[in-house]
Amino acid sequence: MARRTRTGYRDVFSTCHPAINFFYFASVMLCGMFFLHPVFLGISLVGSVAYAILLKGERTARFYLWGLVPSILLMALVNPLFNHQGVTILLYVNNNPLTWESIAYGLAAAVMLFSVASWFSCYGVVMTSDKFLYLFGRVIPALSLVLSMALRFVPRFQAQARVISNGQKCVGRDASNGNLVQKLRNGMTILSILVTWALENAIETADSMRARGFGLKGRTSFSLYRFDSRDRCVLLVLLGLVAVVLLGAATGENDILYFPRIVVKPLSWWSAVVYLAYGALCLLPLILEGLEAYKWHRLRCKA
Amino acid sequence: MASIALQSLTFTYPQREIPALREVSLTVGEGEFLVLCGKSGCGKSTLLRHLKTVLTPHGRRSGEILLDGVPLQQVDQRTQSARIGYVLQDPENQIVTDKVWHELAFGLESLGMDPPTIRLRVAEMASFFGIQGWFEKSVTELSGGQKQLLNLASIMAMQPDVLILDEPTSQLDPIAASEFLQTVLRINRELGTTVILSEHRLEEVLPMADRVVVLEAGAILCQGTPRQVGKALKTLNSDMFLAMPAPMQIYAGVQSSDPCPLTVREGREWITRAFPQPLPRQELPGPEPDRGEAAVVLKEVWFRYERHGEDVIRDLSLTIPKGRFTCIVGGNGTGKTTALSLISGIQRPYRGKITLFGKEISRYANRELFQGMMGVLPQNPQTLFVKKTVKLDLEEILKGRGIPHQEREKRVLEMARRLQLQDLLEMHPYDLSGGEQQRAALAKVLLLEPKILLMDEPTKGLDGHMKQTLAAICQDLLDQGVTILMVSHDIEFCARYAHRVALFFQGSVVTENTPRAFFSGNSFYTTAANRMARHRFPTAITNEDVIEQWNRNKP
């Protein structure tokens, strides 16, 4: 159950257990935010943008291409206007030095910002409301129900506001009729009807809840998710990768000093391992997708 | 399985003199299908609410309610929650959570079942009701009929022995209602669940019932099998007959020694027996021909809600004659309500022209349009009420128009008299019954003195009596020269009262004619009376028509 949505296909990583989804996004977002080393930044950006394109399709790709690249360049150019630190002076503008370090720093900050934003947009697609509810409802069961009811209530409230507004429009009392005072008054009237309506109808909802035994002791919480063996596999890989990356961070592989002069650790076999682990981490959803595609291909060939 | 017994139950609401239920004694056997009917406000809901302790209203009560011989108060909440399922009237209000699967599991979660059991039960119910297809959807994506089915399914997941349904189809369109009732019948027949159902649209449900109980003013008027009840009501000469299916009403109007027909098929056979030979075609009087003047003209109108959306209204051309009662009928989602919003100027077409009394609608100022030209009664009358009492609410609409206070009051009282609202003026609009709310909303709209009145499904949720009241009000308005346009699923009402009927399909009018020509020309989309009698009386479309022709041909 719970592996497919109305739109049909869902990417492989989305079908993993919500706990894995959440843990994954927490790790890549935190790493993406704190690692300002250019290699790490690049990996994070590539991973997040690639996943966003996988999730949201071609349109997003175009948006990234035309929106992202110019914005990053702009930020890289704006930073040196305010920041004159650094020792590698390229030229003077109005007696202010334009340094290579401040351009690099602006570039890094821009990339960091965009990769995290991109991770967030993926998070929005993958962590649907019911996954979130499932995860945090286990900590506080009452909260899960309240959130679920709120999610039911908000769209209803909006729809009813539209209906009432149309009803009032028909007697010439819509928020778009009359002068400003009248508009405000009509708007308040609509709000007041809405509140009356909500309270009135809440009585019936309460009846329906009580009729179905709400308030009895020992309420349980049902969900569609199960932590299966694949989830266990993915979790182990995920933990392994995160461990390597953290170890790398502890040994200073991600350290970078921008000012006064850019200082990074030289490339070693260990740093290569850490880069690889971070790359695998950021590209994990795509790797899973690729593996599944390969499996399907194999099955087709055999059949 | 369970049986329920009521022993001389009497109940009075607080601060009321007259009891809502009087000496009601009733037994419902295991696996029985019981239909409870009666006029609005006769105590149906009050009675049903007594069958579940958590829903029982406060008030003075005497008598006993027994579930399998045990007084209901002594049955604990957990057992009651599981064993007695209760489906309420409004499909929207009963849904608690945001996802279909969560809603199905809600009751089971309350009962504290473990997830594997819930998984099984939910899967079972989803399969039984055929809702696997929308199992993971948000409830907002469902239609009204689907919502009510979901409510039923989430009750059935708790595997109750008794299923109580309080006017479950009053908010549904006829097709969704029929589907819902068929599912209830299936539950009764296949699972043996006891069903107690209250309903005012009896056409469909009466033939399903094992037993019918008719309530009047809180007391049982008569009970028995549908046929027995039909006979009893005929001898009692009760006006409850208005709620009965068409074959029974026709049967009551003529002299016949045959048993009372319940369904259209039985009615057809009964007529064939009475008139073995085909009769010469006889014309019945229809509404007088139109005077030719048009109130509203739509010419090749196209409309869609979004630029890249689908067309909702396609090439719609329609003329609505002045001072006449025009009805638009048709299935769900064919654009009827959208057409109303175009005529009322809430939406604008992207192609085509709409003219009101010869002037294009876009040339009317908003104020001009809604004060003295167009009156719109929305589907849900509650959306019009803004004040604490009906009277204040009615006065509110006249404010800001420079009418002196005394004049306002006079007009409100006059309107209240016309719509029979005098006794309700001091009540809160939300405390009125469905039919009363409708009248109060109509009064509010009519205070604007519209020349054109648009109504969106005004007969939804009304019982036979209230429909008659509504029809009388419409007639009164027509006499004053008001043009009425109504969108409805209620073809019986349209056949009886309309001057013109138009059939909507795919965003346009397929055919438009006088009711008699319209309904006698259709074979499926027509009234029960016509379906029953068309092989002998092809031009008869209402119960009265059939009765008249019967009596004319049978001395």
Coordinates of C-alpha atoms in Angstrom, one line a residue, chain A residues 30 32 44 62 71 123 131 173 191 193 205 221 226 232 264 266 272:
Chain A
L30 CA 22.4 20.6 7.3
G32 CA 24.5 21.9 2.5
S44 CA 25.2 19.5 -3.0
R62 CA 14.4 25.2 -17.7
S71 CA 21.2 34.7 -10.0
Y123 CA 11.4 18.1 0.6
K131 CA 4.1 11.4 6.0
R173 CA -22.7 42.9 -0.8
L191 CA -15.9 36.8 7.8
I193 CA -20.9 34.5 8.4
T205 CA -18.5 17.1 13.1
S221 CA -2.9 5.5 15.4
R226 CA 5.7 -0.1 7.1
R232 CA 16.5 -1.2 6.3
V264 CA 41.9 24.4 1.7
P266 CA 45.2 19.5 -0.2
A272 CA 38.7 11.7 -2.1

